[in-house]
Amino acid sequence: EFAIAYDKLIYTLRPTHFGGCVNQTTTPAVFDGHNDALLKLFRAGGVSAAEKFVAGMDGAIDAQKARAGGFGGGFFAVYVPSPVDLEVKFEEMTKPKYDLPLPSAIDWPEAQAVVMAQSAILFELERMGALRVCRNAADIRAALADGIIAAIYHIEGAEAIDPDLHTLDTLYQAGLRSIGPVWSRPTIFGEGVPFRYPATGDIGNGLTEAGVRLVKRCNQLGIMIDLSHLNTAGFWDVARHSDAPLVATHSNVNAICPHSRNLTDDQLAAIRDSDGMVGLNFAVAFLRDDGRMVPEVPLEQMLRHLDHLITHLGEDRVGMGSDYDGAIVPQDVTTCADLPNLREAMAAHGYDDALMTKLCHGNWLRVLEKSWGE
């Protein structure tokens, strides 16, 4: 309760973060569970493209849009892309039913090279003063108070981690604080889910022996384990072997949108019982009842998912996990500059100030403190 009050105080008393005046549509600040801005910069030229993040770029997140929309930061994902034709993929996902094949596994040397390159972009952005890499919750609070984007170094898909976990230990020292054992393709640690509608994530085998070792080492180090993209068997294996809260950084409700990427009510109950958290994914295919990848999604549909998550998890275990720069999102929240539209809809829906603060960033701070053993 003190933390939530502290966060609200910051954004009442520090108007400079929003250009010199308090704008109620940009408060409370949004701390977000997932974005792919580093991938976008990687494809735009790597470290040399970092200046575009500061000056403004074609995409969902940059420094200017963050300031305009009250985007306080979040999980900046390092992700090794598969050679997939995105136009074909997105076209297939506009159909009433689809089942995209899993991409092939990626070899460790190839993955390591990409992870190092994208990590270098993150630290170049920090060097430039565009964001601050946060290694504990106090760092996040300080960055939010200072009006600097608070970034968690996150890896989505653990292809770059060796079986002996030496890479994990090294990247932890560099600032890694969150990892997903898989993206939607197999790794030596487990299996992900394909993009399939309608479906649950009950597809394939669970964690390997290496996956169990990864979970236990993450617990020891204080690295949060991200369950988004894990299949059902892998989810329950993490629940069995982890002593940390269960967290899905960017996933939605299977009971509303029966997509393989979304969580069943049984999984939500396990997350609740672990005192974990779910970040609402803005990707339209995981929001729409029909699972189609088309941007015509009213904000009310996002609120339906939020209501369901709050009902099944409690109001302390729900936040945002936009997937900005990695997905097609609703037309009213195309970039983080549009986040005021979502705040206004949430307020009109009846969420009071305390709940708004929890959903926008307070709950992430709570679960990160617990996950990191603070």
mmCIF file of C-alpha atoms in Angstrom:
data_model
loop_
_atom_site.group_PDB
_atom_site.id
_atom_site.type_symbol
_atom_site.label_atom_id
_atom_site.label_comp_id
_atom_site.label_asym_id
_atom_site.label_seq_id
_atom_site.Cartn_x
_atom_site.Cartn_y
_atom_site.Cartn_z
ATOM 1 C CA GLU A 1 0.000 0.000 0.000
ATOM 2 C CA PHE A 2 2.891 2.352 0.729
ATOM 3 C CA ALA A 3 4.403 1.579 -2.669
ATOM 4 C CA ILE A 4 1.189 2.413 -4.490
ATOM 5 C CA ALA A 5 0.766 5.658 -2.556
ATOM 6 C CA TYR A 6 4.409 6.526 -3.283
ATOM 7 C CA ASP A 7 3.935 5.953 -7.004
ATOM 8 C CA LYS A 8 0.793 8.082 -7.092
ATOM 9 C CA LEU A 9 2.626 10.861 -5.247
ATOM 10 C CA ILE A 10 5.455 10.832 -7.773
ATOM 11 C CA TYR A 11 3.121 11.348 -10.700
ATOM 12 C CA THR A 12 1.202 14.088 -8.958
ATOM 13 C CA LEU A 13 4.223 16.110 -7.901
ATOM 14 C CA ARG A 14 6.607 15.644 -10.837
ATOM 15 C CA PRO A 15 4.881 17.274 -13.837
ATOM 16 C CA THR A 16 8.158 17.788 -15.734
ATOM 17 C CA HIS A 17 7.958 14.209 -16.985
ATOM 18 C CA PHE A 18 4.975 15.251 -19.070
ATOM 19 C CA GLY A 19 6.321 18.422 -20.600
ATOM 20 C CA GLY A 20 5.794 20.866 -17.752
ATOM 21 C CA CYS A 21 2.140 20.404 -16.874
ATOM 22 C CA VAL A 22 0.126 17.690 -15.195
ATOM 23 C CA ASN A 23 -1.956 15.893 -17.818
ATOM 24 C CA GLN A 24 -4.428 13.527 -16.200
ATOM 25 C CA THR A 25 -4.632 11.391 -19.365
ATOM 26 C CA THR A 26 -0.954 10.446 -19.028
ATOM 27 C CA THR A 27 -1.140 9.382 -15.395
ATOM 28 C CA PRO A 28 -0.609 7.003 -13.811
ATOM 29 C CA ALA A 29 2.468 6.000 -15.784
ATOM 30 C CA VAL A 30 2.284 2.683 -17.621
ATOM 31 C CA PHE A 31 4.998 0.140 -16.871
ATOM 32 C CA ASP A 32 4.581 -2.526 -19.519
ATOM 33 C CA GLY A 33 5.252 -6.260 -19.527
ATOM 34 C CA HIS A 34 6.588 -6.626 -23.055
ATOM 35 C CA ASN A 35 7.813 -4.693 -26.077
ATOM 36 C CA ASP A 36 9.967 -5.474 -29.115
ATOM 37 C CA ALA A 37 11.552 -2.064 -29.631
ATOM 38 C CA LEU A 38 15.046 -3.610 -29.574
ATOM 39 C CA LEU A 39 14.123 -5.951 -32.408
ATOM 40 C CA LYS A 40 12.833 -3.002 -34.421
ATOM 41 C CA LEU A 41 16.086 -1.100 -33.862
ATOM 42 C CA PHE A 42 18.109 -4.240 -34.643
ATOM 43 C CA ARG A 43 16.378 -4.516 -38.006
ATOM 44 C CA ALA A 44 16.832 -0.787 -38.602
ATOM 45 C CA GLY A 45 20.627 -0.980 -38.301
ATOM 46 C CA GLY A 46 21.518 -1.996 -34.772
ATOM 47 C CA VAL A 47 23.452 0.254 -32.415
ATOM 48 C CA SER A 48 23.773 2.903 -35.116
ATOM 49 C CA ALA A 49 19.956 3.162 -35.200
ATOM 50 C CA ALA A 50 19.661 3.970 -31.487
ATOM 51 C CA GLU A 51 19.449 7.696 -32.230
ATOM 52 C CA LYS A 52 16.119 7.068 -33.956
ATOM 53 C CA PHE A 53 14.638 5.994 -30.618
ATOM 54 C CA VAL A 54 15.482 9.412 -29.199
ATOM 55 C CA ALA A 55 14.549 11.510 -32.236
ATOM 56 C CA GLY A 56 11.342 9.636 -33.022
ATOM 57 C CA MET A 57 10.880 6.658 -35.299
ATOM 58 C CA ASP A 58 8.281 4.692 -37.203
ATOM 59 C CA GLY A 59 7.045 2.328 -34.565
ATOM 60 C CA ALA A 60 5.046 1.997 -31.380
ATOM 61 C CA ILE A 61 7.682 3.045 -28.839
ATOM 62 C CA ASP A 62 10.286 5.791 -28.808
ATOM 63 C CA ALA A 63 11.274 8.500 -26.349
ATOM 64 C CA GLN A 64 8.919 11.126 -27.776
ATOM 65 C CA LYS A 65 5.877 8.837 -27.889
ATOM 66 C CA ALA A 66 6.662 7.633 -24.364
ATOM 67 C CA ARG A 67 6.625 11.201 -23.073
ATOM 68 C CA ALA A 68 3.385 11.992 -24.908
ATOM 69 C CA GLY A 69 1.566 8.907 -23.638
ATOM 70 C CA GLY A 70 2.913 8.553 -20.120
ATOM 71 C CA PHE A 71 4.799 5.351 -20.931
ATOM 72 C CA GLY A 72 7.102 4.859 -17.959
ATOM 73 C CA GLY A 73 8.960 1.819 -19.266
ATOM 74 C CA GLY A 74 8.798 -1.937 -19.061
ATOM 75 C CA PHE A 75 10.335 -5.194 -20.218
ATOM 76 C CA PHE A 76 12.547 -4.566 -23.264
ATOM 77 C CA ALA A 77 12.719 -7.944 -24.955
ATOM 78 C CA VAL A 78 15.784 -9.362 -26.662
ATOM 79 C CA TYR A 79 14.392 -11.758 -29.270
ATOM 80 C CA VAL A 80 16.006 -13.859 -32.000
ATOM 81 C CA PRO A 81 13.639 -13.761 -35.000
ATOM 82 C CA SER A 82 12.869 -16.819 -37.088
ATOM 83 C CA PRO A 83 12.970 -16.550 -40.896
ATOM 84 C CA VAL A 84 9.179 -16.250 -41.175
ATOM 85 C CA ASP A 85 7.283 -14.360 -43.874
ATOM 86 C CA LEU A 86 5.266 -12.027 -41.638
ATOM 87 C CA GLU A 87 2.848 -11.022 -44.412
ATOM 88 C CA VAL A 88 1.950 -14.651 -45.012
ATOM 89 C CA LYS A 89 1.711 -15.298 -41.263
ATOM 90 C CA PHE A 90 -0.573 -12.336 -40.604
ATOM 91 C CA GLU A 91 -2.710 -13.126 -43.657
ATOM 92 C CA GLU A 92 -3.190 -16.698 -42.410
ATOM 93 C CA MET A 93 -4.223 -15.339 -39.018
ATOM 94 C CA THR A 94 -7.094 -13.350 -40.524
ATOM 95 C CA LYS A 95 -8.903 -16.612 -41.314
ATOM 96 C CA PRO A 96 -11.624 -18.114 -39.088
ATOM 97 C CA LYS A 97 -9.306 -21.016 -38.187
ATOM 98 C CA TYR A 98 -5.547 -21.376 -38.493
ATOM 99 C CA ASP A 99 -2.660 -23.503 -37.314
ATOM 100 C CA LEU A 100 0.755 -22.090 -38.174
ATOM 101 C CA PRO A 101 3.603 -24.600 -37.979
ATOM 102 C CA LEU A 102 6.233 -24.080 -35.304
ATOM 103 C CA PRO A 103 9.413 -22.450 -36.626
ATOM 104 C CA SER A 104 12.555 -24.556 -36.468
ATOM 105 C CA ALA A 105 14.869 -24.396 -33.477
ATOM 106 C CA ILE A 106 17.731 -21.902 -33.663
ATOM 107 C CA ASP A 107 21.307 -22.956 -32.983
ATOM 108 C CA TRP A 108 23.147 -21.526 -29.992
ATOM 109 C CA PRO A 109 25.924 -19.646 -31.920
ATOM 110 C CA GLU A 110 23.387 -17.902 -34.149
ATOM 111 C CA ALA A 111 21.192 -16.993 -31.198
ATOM 112 C CA GLN A 112 24.108 -15.695 -29.154
ATOM 113 C CA ALA A 113 25.181 -13.320 -31.899
ATOM 114 C CA VAL A 114 21.712 -11.790 -32.147
ATOM 115 C CA VAL A 115 21.274 -11.564 -28.363
ATOM 116 C CA MET A 116 24.607 -9.771 -28.004
ATOM 117 C CA ALA A 117 23.717 -7.345 -30.791
ATOM 118 C CA GLN A 118 20.314 -6.477 -29.343
ATOM 119 C CA SER A 119 21.691 -6.236 -25.814
ATOM 120 C CA ALA A 120 24.260 -3.754 -27.099
ATOM 121 C CA ILE A 121 21.408 -1.613 -28.432
ATOM 122 C CA LEU A 122 19.781 -1.589 -24.996
ATOM 123 C CA PHE A 123 22.975 -0.453 -23.297
ATOM 124 C CA GLU A 124 23.637 2.136 -26.006
ATOM 125 C CA LEU A 125 20.196 3.606 -25.312
ATOM 126 C CA GLU A 126 21.163 3.772 -21.649
ATOM 127 C CA ARG A 127 24.470 5.441 -22.505
ATOM 128 C CA MET A 128 22.575 8.043 -24.517
ATOM 129 C CA GLY A 129 20.252 8.756 -21.586
ATOM 130 C CA ALA A 130 17.166 7.499 -23.431
ATOM 131 C CA LEU A 131 16.367 4.926 -20.746
ATOM 132 C CA ARG A 132 17.764 3.355 -17.604
ATOM 133 C CA VAL A 133 18.388 -0.393 -17.263
ATOM 134 C CA CYS A 134 16.864 -1.365 -13.922
ATOM 135 C CA ARG A 135 18.207 -4.242 -11.848
ATOM 136 C CA ASN A 136 15.838 -3.946 -8.873
ATOM 137 C CA ALA A 137 12.518 -2.366 -8.002
ATOM 138 C CA ALA A 138 14.214 0.626 -6.384
ATOM 139 C CA ASP A 139 15.860 1.362 -9.747
ATOM 140 C CA ILE A 140 12.455 1.306 -11.416
ATOM 141 C CA ARG A 141 10.934 3.662 -8.865
ATOM 142 C CA ALA A 142 13.868 6.048 -9.202
ATOM 143 C CA ALA A 143 13.661 6.063 -12.996
ATOM 144 C CA LEU A 144 9.921 6.721 -12.908
ATOM 145 C CA ALA A 145 10.455 9.544 -10.412
ATOM 146 C CA ASP A 146 13.187 11.043 -12.605
ATOM 147 C CA GLY A 147 11.064 10.854 -15.756
ATOM 148 C CA ILE A 148 13.417 8.373 -17.448
ATOM 149 C CA ILE A 149 12.154 5.247 -19.205
ATOM 150 C CA ALA A 150 12.698 2.313 -16.840
ATOM 151 C CA ALA A 151 13.876 -0.752 -18.771
ATOM 152 C CA ILE A 152 14.074 -4.369 -17.655
ATOM 153 C CA TYR A 153 16.566 -6.445 -19.620
ATOM 154 C CA HIS A 154 14.463 -9.433 -20.742
ATOM 155 C CA ILE A 155 15.161 -12.339 -23.097
ATOM 156 C CA GLU A 156 12.232 -13.906 -24.962
ATOM 157 C CA GLY A 157 13.281 -17.440 -25.838
ATOM 158 C CA ALA A 158 16.409 -18.909 -24.251
ATOM 159 C CA GLU A 159 18.215 -20.126 -27.386
ATOM 160 C CA ALA A 160 21.315 -18.119 -26.428
ATOM 161 C CA ILE A 161 21.639 -19.878 -23.052
ATOM 162 C CA ASP A 162 23.966 -22.898 -22.969
ATOM 163 C CA PRO A 163 23.041 -26.167 -21.201
ATOM 164 C CA ASP A 164 25.493 -25.441 -18.376
ATOM 165 C CA LEU A 165 23.853 -22.027 -17.858
ATOM 166 C CA HIS A 166 27.161 -20.149 -17.928
ATOM 167 C CA THR A 167 25.619 -17.614 -20.328
ATOM 168 C CA LEU A 168 22.719 -17.088 -17.930
ATOM 169 C CA ASP A 169 25.084 -16.282 -15.052
ATOM 170 C CA THR A 170 27.087 -13.887 -17.235
ATOM 171 C CA LEU A 171 24.036 -12.065 -18.583
ATOM 172 C CA TYR A 172 22.660 -11.742 -15.062
ATOM 173 C CA GLN A 173 25.781 -9.793 -14.139
ATOM 174 C CA ALA A 174 25.119 -7.568 -17.158
ATOM 175 C CA GLY A 175 21.603 -6.841 -15.906
ATOM 176 C CA LEU A 176 19.350 -9.655 -17.162
ATOM 177 C CA ARG A 177 16.379 -9.918 -14.801
ATOM 178 C CA SER A 178 13.705 -11.762 -16.789
ATOM 179 C CA ILE A 179 13.672 -14.642 -19.270
ATOM 180 C CA GLY A 180 11.182 -16.763 -21.164
ATOM 181 C CA PRO A 181 12.454 -20.335 -21.646
ATOM 182 C CA VAL A 182 10.836 -20.423 -25.090
ATOM 183 C CA TRP A 183 9.245 -18.334 -27.762
ATOM 184 C CA SER A 184 6.845 -20.233 -30.048
ATOM 185 C CA ARG A 185 9.481 -22.743 -31.147
ATOM 186 C CA PRO A 186 11.407 -25.483 -29.317
ATOM 187 C CA THR A 187 14.580 -24.890 -27.331
ATOM 188 C CA ILE A 188 16.766 -27.222 -25.305
ATOM 189 C CA PHE A 189 14.659 -26.125 -22.326
ATOM 190 C CA GLY A 190 11.113 -26.812 -23.520
ATOM 191 C CA GLU A 191 8.434 -26.280 -26.144
ATOM 192 C CA GLY A 192 6.352 -23.283 -27.108
ATOM 193 C CA VAL A 193 2.876 -23.119 -28.592
ATOM 194 C CA PRO A 194 2.160 -22.556 -32.283
ATOM 195 C CA PHE A 195 -0.161 -19.770 -33.352
ATOM 196 C CA ARG A 196 -3.340 -21.853 -33.438
ATOM 197 C CA TYR A 197 -7.006 -20.863 -33.238
ATOM 198 C CA PRO A 198 -9.157 -22.246 -31.751
ATOM 199 C CA ALA A 199 -6.979 -24.103 -29.266
ATOM 200 C CA THR A 200 -5.512 -24.193 -25.799
ATOM 201 C CA GLY A 201 -1.797 -24.383 -25.126
ATOM 202 C CA ASP A 202 -2.042 -28.121 -24.406
ATOM 203 C CA ILE A 203 0.326 -28.928 -27.246
ATOM 204 C CA GLY A 204 3.585 -30.878 -26.897
ATOM 205 C CA ASN A 205 5.871 -31.920 -24.075
ATOM 206 C CA GLY A 206 6.921 -30.009 -20.980
ATOM 207 C CA LEU A 207 10.281 -28.828 -19.716
ATOM 208 C CA THR A 208 13.383 -30.863 -20.404
ATOM 209 C CA GLU A 209 15.915 -31.666 -17.694
ATOM 210 C CA ALA A 210 17.821 -28.593 -18.841
ATOM 211 C CA GLY A 211 14.604 -26.601 -18.522
ATOM 212 C CA VAL A 212 14.189 -27.646 -14.902
ATOM 213 C CA ARG A 213 17.800 -26.629 -14.217
ATOM 214 C CA LEU A 214 17.113 -23.265 -15.884
ATOM 215 C CA VAL A 215 14.093 -22.650 -13.661
ATOM 216 C CA LYS A 216 15.966 -23.507 -10.481
ATOM 217 C CA ARG A 217 18.985 -21.378 -11.406
ATOM 218 C CA CYS A 218 16.721 -18.430 -12.228
ATOM 219 C CA ASN A 219 15.161 -18.824 -8.779
ATOM 220 C CA GLN A 220 18.622 -18.775 -7.190
ATOM 221 C CA LEU A 221 19.770 -15.704 -9.092
ATOM 222 C CA GLY A 222 16.519 -13.767 -8.887
ATOM 223 C CA ILE A 223 15.651 -13.837 -12.585
ATOM 224 C CA MET A 224 11.918 -13.750 -13.254
ATOM 225 C CA ILE A 225 10.601 -16.614 -15.411
ATOM 226 C CA ASP A 226 8.135 -15.550 -18.101
ATOM 227 C CA LEU A 227 5.448 -18.146 -18.905
ATOM 228 C CA SER A 228 4.126 -16.438 -22.032
ATOM 229 C CA HIS A 229 4.695 -18.697 -25.074
ATOM 230 C CA LEU A 230 5.248 -21.828 -22.939
ATOM 231 C CA ASN A 231 2.864 -24.664 -23.687
ATOM 232 C CA THR A 232 0.543 -26.055 -21.019
ATOM 233 C CA ALA A 233 2.854 -28.893 -19.968
ATOM 234 C CA GLY A 234 5.751 -26.459 -19.599
ATOM 235 C CA PHE A 235 3.575 -24.083 -17.587
ATOM 236 C CA TRP A 236 2.728 -26.794 -15.061
ATOM 237 C CA ASP A 237 6.353 -27.928 -14.906
ATOM 238 C CA VAL A 238 7.421 -24.399 -13.971
ATOM 239 C CA ALA A 239 4.642 -24.290 -11.381
ATOM 240 C CA ARG A 240 5.945 -27.576 -9.949
ATOM 241 C CA HIS A 241 9.643 -26.670 -9.819
ATOM 242 C CA SER A 242 9.718 -22.906 -9.233
ATOM 243 C CA ASP A 243 9.517 -21.240 -5.844
ATOM 244 C CA ALA A 244 8.832 -17.811 -7.390
ATOM 245 C CA PRO A 245 5.528 -16.213 -8.436
ATOM 246 C CA LEU A 246 4.146 -17.469 -11.752
ATOM 247 C CA VAL A 247 4.183 -14.612 -14.259
ATOM 248 C CA ALA A 248 2.956 -14.324 -17.851
ATOM 249 C CA THR A 249 4.189 -10.972 -19.113
ATOM 250 C CA HIS A 250 1.942 -10.738 -22.194
ATOM 251 C CA SER A 251 -0.959 -13.199 -22.317
ATOM 252 C CA ASN A 252 -4.754 -13.015 -22.367
ATOM 253 C CA VAL A 253 -7.867 -15.025 -21.458
ATOM 254 C CA ASN A 254 -8.572 -18.279 -23.279
ATOM 255 C CA ALA A 255 -12.199 -18.267 -22.052
ATOM 256 C CA ILE A 256 -12.788 -15.078 -24.085
ATOM 257 C CA CYS A 257 -10.421 -15.721 -26.996
ATOM 258 C CA PRO A 258 -9.666 -19.459 -27.341
ATOM 259 C CA HIS A 259 -6.195 -18.987 -28.799
ATOM 260 C CA SER A 260 -3.301 -21.305 -27.982
ATOM 261 C CA ARG A 261 -1.348 -18.332 -26.605
ATOM 262 C CA ASN A 262 -3.983 -17.478 -24.022
ATOM 263 C CA LEU A 263 -4.345 -18.769 -20.467
ATOM 264 C CA THR A 264 -7.094 -21.053 -19.203
ATOM 265 C CA ASP A 265 -8.903 -20.372 -15.950
ATOM 266 C CA ASP A 266 -7.022 -23.284 -14.323
ATOM 267 C CA GLN A 267 -3.735 -21.576 -15.214
ATOM 268 C CA LEU A 268 -5.021 -18.253 -13.896
ATOM 269 C CA ALA A 269 -5.889 -19.976 -10.608
ATOM 270 C CA ALA A 270 -2.327 -21.293 -10.325
ATOM 271 C CA ILE A 271 -0.930 -17.826 -11.021
ATOM 272 C CA ARG A 272 -3.225 -16.375 -8.357
ATOM 273 C CA ASP A 273 -2.239 -19.002 -5.816
ATOM 274 C CA SER A 274 1.468 -18.266 -6.422
ATOM 275 C CA ASP A 275 0.813 -14.519 -5.968
ATOM 276 C CA GLY A 276 1.979 -13.994 -9.543
ATOM 277 C CA MET A 277 0.747 -11.790 -12.359
ATOM 278 C CA VAL A 278 -0.489 -11.501 -15.966
ATOM 279 C CA GLY A 279 0.156 -8.584 -18.320
ATOM 280 C CA LEU A 280 -2.651 -7.866 -20.802
ATOM 281 C CA ASN A 281 -1.416 -8.461 -24.357
ATOM 282 C CA PHE A 282 -2.612 -5.850 -26.861
ATOM 283 C CA ALA A 283 -2.146 -8.190 -29.864
ATOM 284 C CA VAL A 284 -5.520 -8.286 -31.577
ATOM 285 C CA ALA A 285 -5.457 -12.029 -32.362
ATOM 286 C CA PHE A 286 -5.296 -12.720 -28.610
ATOM 287 C CA LEU A 287 -8.041 -10.176 -27.804
ATOM 288 C CA ARG A 288 -10.764 -10.842 -30.355
ATOM 289 C CA ASP A 289 -13.342 -13.554 -29.715
ATOM 290 C CA ASP A 290 -12.704 -14.854 -33.234
ATOM 291 C CA GLY A 291 -8.897 -14.871 -32.915
ATOM 292 C CA ARG A 292 -8.381 -12.901 -36.119
ATOM 293 C CA MET A 293 -5.376 -10.650 -36.662
ATOM 294 C CA VAL A 294 -7.252 -7.512 -37.705
ATOM 295 C CA PRO A 295 -6.949 -4.164 -35.892
ATOM 296 C CA GLU A 296 -10.654 -3.345 -35.544
ATOM 297 C CA VAL A 297 -10.891 -4.065 -31.837
ATOM 298 C CA PRO A 298 -12.781 -1.706 -29.516
ATOM 299 C CA LEU A 299 -11.190 -0.795 -26.208
ATOM 300 C CA GLU A 300 -14.172 -2.453 -24.541
ATOM 301 C CA GLN A 301 -12.750 -5.805 -25.650
ATOM 302 C CA MET A 302 -9.524 -5.075 -23.791
ATOM 303 C CA LEU A 303 -11.607 -4.213 -20.736
ATOM 304 C CA ARG A 304 -13.412 -7.566 -20.999
ATOM 305 C CA HIS A 305 -10.069 -9.325 -20.668
ATOM 306 C CA LEU A 306 -9.009 -7.043 -17.814
ATOM 307 C CA ASP A 307 -12.272 -7.695 -15.967
ATOM 308 C CA HIS A 308 -11.850 -11.456 -16.346
ATOM 309 C CA LEU A 309 -8.234 -11.313 -15.189
ATOM 310 C CA ILE A 310 -9.165 -9.196 -12.171
ATOM 311 C CA THR A 311 -11.997 -11.592 -11.287
ATOM 312 C CA HIS A 312 -9.745 -14.664 -11.435
ATOM 313 C CA LEU A 313 -6.463 -13.186 -10.205
ATOM 314 C CA GLY A 314 -7.486 -10.321 -7.945
ATOM 315 C CA GLU A 315 -6.761 -6.672 -8.557
ATOM 316 C CA ASP A 316 -3.150 -6.966 -7.314
ATOM 317 C CA ARG A 317 -2.062 -9.424 -10.021
ATOM 318 C CA VAL A 318 -3.005 -7.777 -13.333
ATOM 319 C CA GLY A 319 -1.110 -5.277 -15.475
ATOM 320 C CA MET A 320 -0.197 -4.392 -19.038
ATOM 321 C CA GLY A 321 1.896 -6.430 -21.485
ATOM 322 C CA SER A 322 1.394 -4.608 -24.761
ATOM 323 C CA ASP A 323 3.657 -6.494 -27.206
ATOM 324 C CA TYR A 324 4.247 -3.103 -28.860
ATOM 325 C CA ASP A 325 6.466 -3.252 -31.945
ATOM 326 C CA GLY A 326 5.886 -6.996 -32.111
ATOM 327 C CA ALA A 327 2.186 -7.314 -32.983
ATOM 328 C CA ILE A 328 -0.820 -5.718 -34.631
ATOM 329 C CA VAL A 329 -2.684 -3.860 -31.880
ATOM 330 C CA PRO A 330 -6.104 -2.140 -31.666
ATOM 331 C CA GLN A 331 -6.447 1.014 -33.728
ATOM 332 C CA ASP A 332 -7.100 3.156 -30.641
ATOM 333 C CA VAL A 333 -3.780 2.225 -28.996
ATOM 334 C CA THR A 334 -1.534 1.987 -32.046
ATOM 335 C CA THR A 335 1.493 3.420 -30.224
ATOM 336 C CA CYS A 336 2.377 4.208 -26.624
ATOM 337 C CA ALA A 337 1.432 7.830 -27.356
ATOM 338 C CA ASP A 338 -2.162 6.543 -27.527
ATOM 339 C CA LEU A 339 -2.164 5.105 -24.000
ATOM 340 C CA PRO A 340 -4.316 8.022 -22.753
ATOM 341 C CA ASN A 341 -7.164 6.488 -24.780
ATOM 342 C CA LEU A 342 -6.894 3.289 -22.758
ATOM 343 C CA ARG A 343 -6.673 5.152 -19.450
ATOM 344 C CA GLU A 344 -9.785 7.140 -20.306
ATOM 345 C CA ALA A 345 -11.659 3.948 -21.207
ATOM 346 C CA MET A 346 -10.556 2.289 -17.967
ATOM 347 C CA ALA A 347 -11.709 5.275 -15.915
ATOM 348 C CA ALA A 348 -15.034 5.440 -17.755
ATOM 349 C CA HIS A 349 -15.449 1.706 -17.128
ATOM 350 C CA GLY A 350 -15.349 2.397 -13.388
ATOM 351 C CA TYR A 351 -11.773 1.635 -12.381
ATOM 352 C CA ASP A 352 -10.949 4.024 -9.528
ATOM 353 C CA ASP A 353 -7.618 5.796 -9.023
ATOM 354 C CA ALA A 354 -6.169 3.106 -6.757
ATOM 355 C CA LEU A 355 -6.993 0.302 -9.189
ATOM 356 C CA MET A 356 -5.725 2.332 -12.146
ATOM 357 C CA THR A 357 -2.377 2.790 -10.419
ATOM 358 C CA LYS A 358 -2.127 -0.920 -9.684
ATOM 359 C CA LEU A 359 -2.971 -1.928 -13.247
ATOM 360 C CA CYS A 360 -0.712 0.650 -14.857
ATOM 361 C CA HIS A 361 2.445 -0.024 -12.850
ATOM 362 C CA GLY A 362 1.959 -0.783 -9.154
ATOM 363 C CA ASN A 363 1.325 -4.486 -9.639
ATOM 364 C CA TRP A 364 4.457 -4.932 -11.730
ATOM 365 C CA LEU A 365 6.538 -3.360 -8.997
ATOM 366 C CA ARG A 366 4.950 -5.652 -6.412
ATOM 367 C CA VAL A 367 5.551 -8.889 -8.297
ATOM 368 C CA LEU A 368 9.068 -7.917 -9.370
ATOM 369 C CA GLU A 369 10.054 -7.221 -5.782
ATOM 370 C CA LYS A 370 8.780 -10.666 -4.831
ATOM 371 C CA SER A 371 10.311 -12.413 -7.865
ATOM 372 C CA TRP A 372 13.686 -10.795 -7.306
ATOM 373 C CA GLY A 373 13.694 -11.582 -3.573
ATOM 374 C CA GLU A 374 13.718 -7.950 -2.415
#
